């Protein structure tokens, strides 16, 4: 569960960093950096969703066995 919280916090931090970059860098740099941060956020989101699905499966399995 802690790792899931970490992934969610990571997504939030990446999106805040992307927002900060929009205000600070030039157009070409901005697009490249923001695209990279968005890709990282997507990866972290996918990881968090996969972890949440795994936890849900474990809970459902525990209920069906118990």
CSV table of C-alpha atoms in Angstrom, one decimal:
chain,number,residue,atom,x,y,z
A,1,UNK,CA,0.0,0.0,0.0
A,2,UNK,CA,2.9,2.4,0.7
A,3,UNK,CA,4.3,1.8,-2.7
A,4,UNK,CA,0.9,2.7,-4.2
A,5,UNK,CA,0.8,5.9,-2.2
A,6,UNK,CA,4.4,6.7,-3.5
A,7,UNK,CA,3.3,6.2,-7.1
A,8,UNK,CA,0.3,8.5,-6.7
A,9,UNK,CA,2.6,11.2,-5.0
A,10,UNK,CA,5.1,10.8,-7.8
A,11,UNK,CA,2.4,11.4,-10.5
A,12,UNK,CA,1.3,14.5,-8.6
A,13,UNK,CA,4.9,15.8,-8.3
A,14,UNK,CA,5.5,15.2,-12.0
A,15,UNK,CA,2.4,17.1,-13.0
A,16,UNK,CA,3.3,20.0,-10.8
A,17,UNK,CA,6.8,20.0,-12.3
A,18,UNK,CA,5.3,20.1,-15.8
A,19,UNK,CA,3.1,23.0,-14.7
A,20,UNK,CA,6.1,24.9,-13.4
A,21,UNK,CA,8.0,24.3,-16.6
A,22,UNK,CA,5.1,25.8,-18.6
A,23,UNK,CA,5.8,29.1,-16.8
A,24,UNK,CA,9.6,29.1,-17.0
A,25,UNK,CA,11.0,27.8,-20.2
A,26,UNK,CA,10.9,28.7,-23.9
A,27,UNK,CA,8.4,27.2,-26.3
A,28,UNK,CA,10.5,24.4,-27.9
A,29,UNK,CA,12.1,23.4,-24.6
A,30,UNK,CA,8.7,23.6,-22.9
A,31,UNK,CA,7.1,21.1,-25.2
A,32,UNK,CA,10.0,18.7,-24.9
A,33,UNK,CA,10.3,18.9,-21.1
A,34,UNK,CA,6.5,18.8,-20.6
A,35,UNK,CA,6.2,15.8,-23.0
A,36,UNK,CA,8.8,14.0,-21.0
A,37,UNK,CA,7.2,14.7,-17.7
A,38,UNK,CA,3.8,13.7,-19.0
A,39,UNK,CA,5.3,10.4,-20.2
A,40,UNK,CA,6.7,9.8,-16.8
A,41,UNK,CA,3.4,10.6,-15.2
A,42,UNK,CA,1.6,8.2,-17.5
A,43,UNK,CA,4.1,5.5,-16.6
A,44,UNK,CA,3.7,6.1,-12.8
A,45,UNK,CA,-0.1,6.2,-13.3
A,46,UNK,CA,-0.1,2.9,-15.1
A,47,UNK,CA,2.1,1.4,-12.3
A,48,UNK,CA,-0.3,2.7,-9.6
A,49,UNK,CA,-3.3,1.4,-11.4
A,50,UNK,CA,-1.7,-2.0,-11.9
A,51,UNK,CA,-0.8,-2.1,-8.2
A,52,UNK,CA,-4.3,-1.1,-7.2
A,53,UNK,CA,-5.8,-3.8,-9.4
A,54,UNK,CA,-3.4,-6.4,-7.8
A,55,UNK,CA,-4.5,-5.3,-4.4
A,56,UNK,CA,-8.1,-5.5,-5.3
A,57,UNK,CA,-7.6,-9.0,-6.7
A,58,UNK,CA,-5.9,-10.0,-3.4
A,59,UNK,CA,-8.8,-8.6,-1.4
A,60,UNK,CA,-11.4,-10.4,-3.5
A,61,UNK,CA,-9.4,-13.6,-3.3
A,62,UNK,CA,-9.2,-13.3,0.4
A,63,UNK,CA,-12.9,-12.8,0.7
A,64,UNK,CA,-13.8,-15.7,-1.5
A,65,UNK,CA,-11.4,-18.0,0.5
A,66,UNK,CA,-12.6,-16.7,3.9
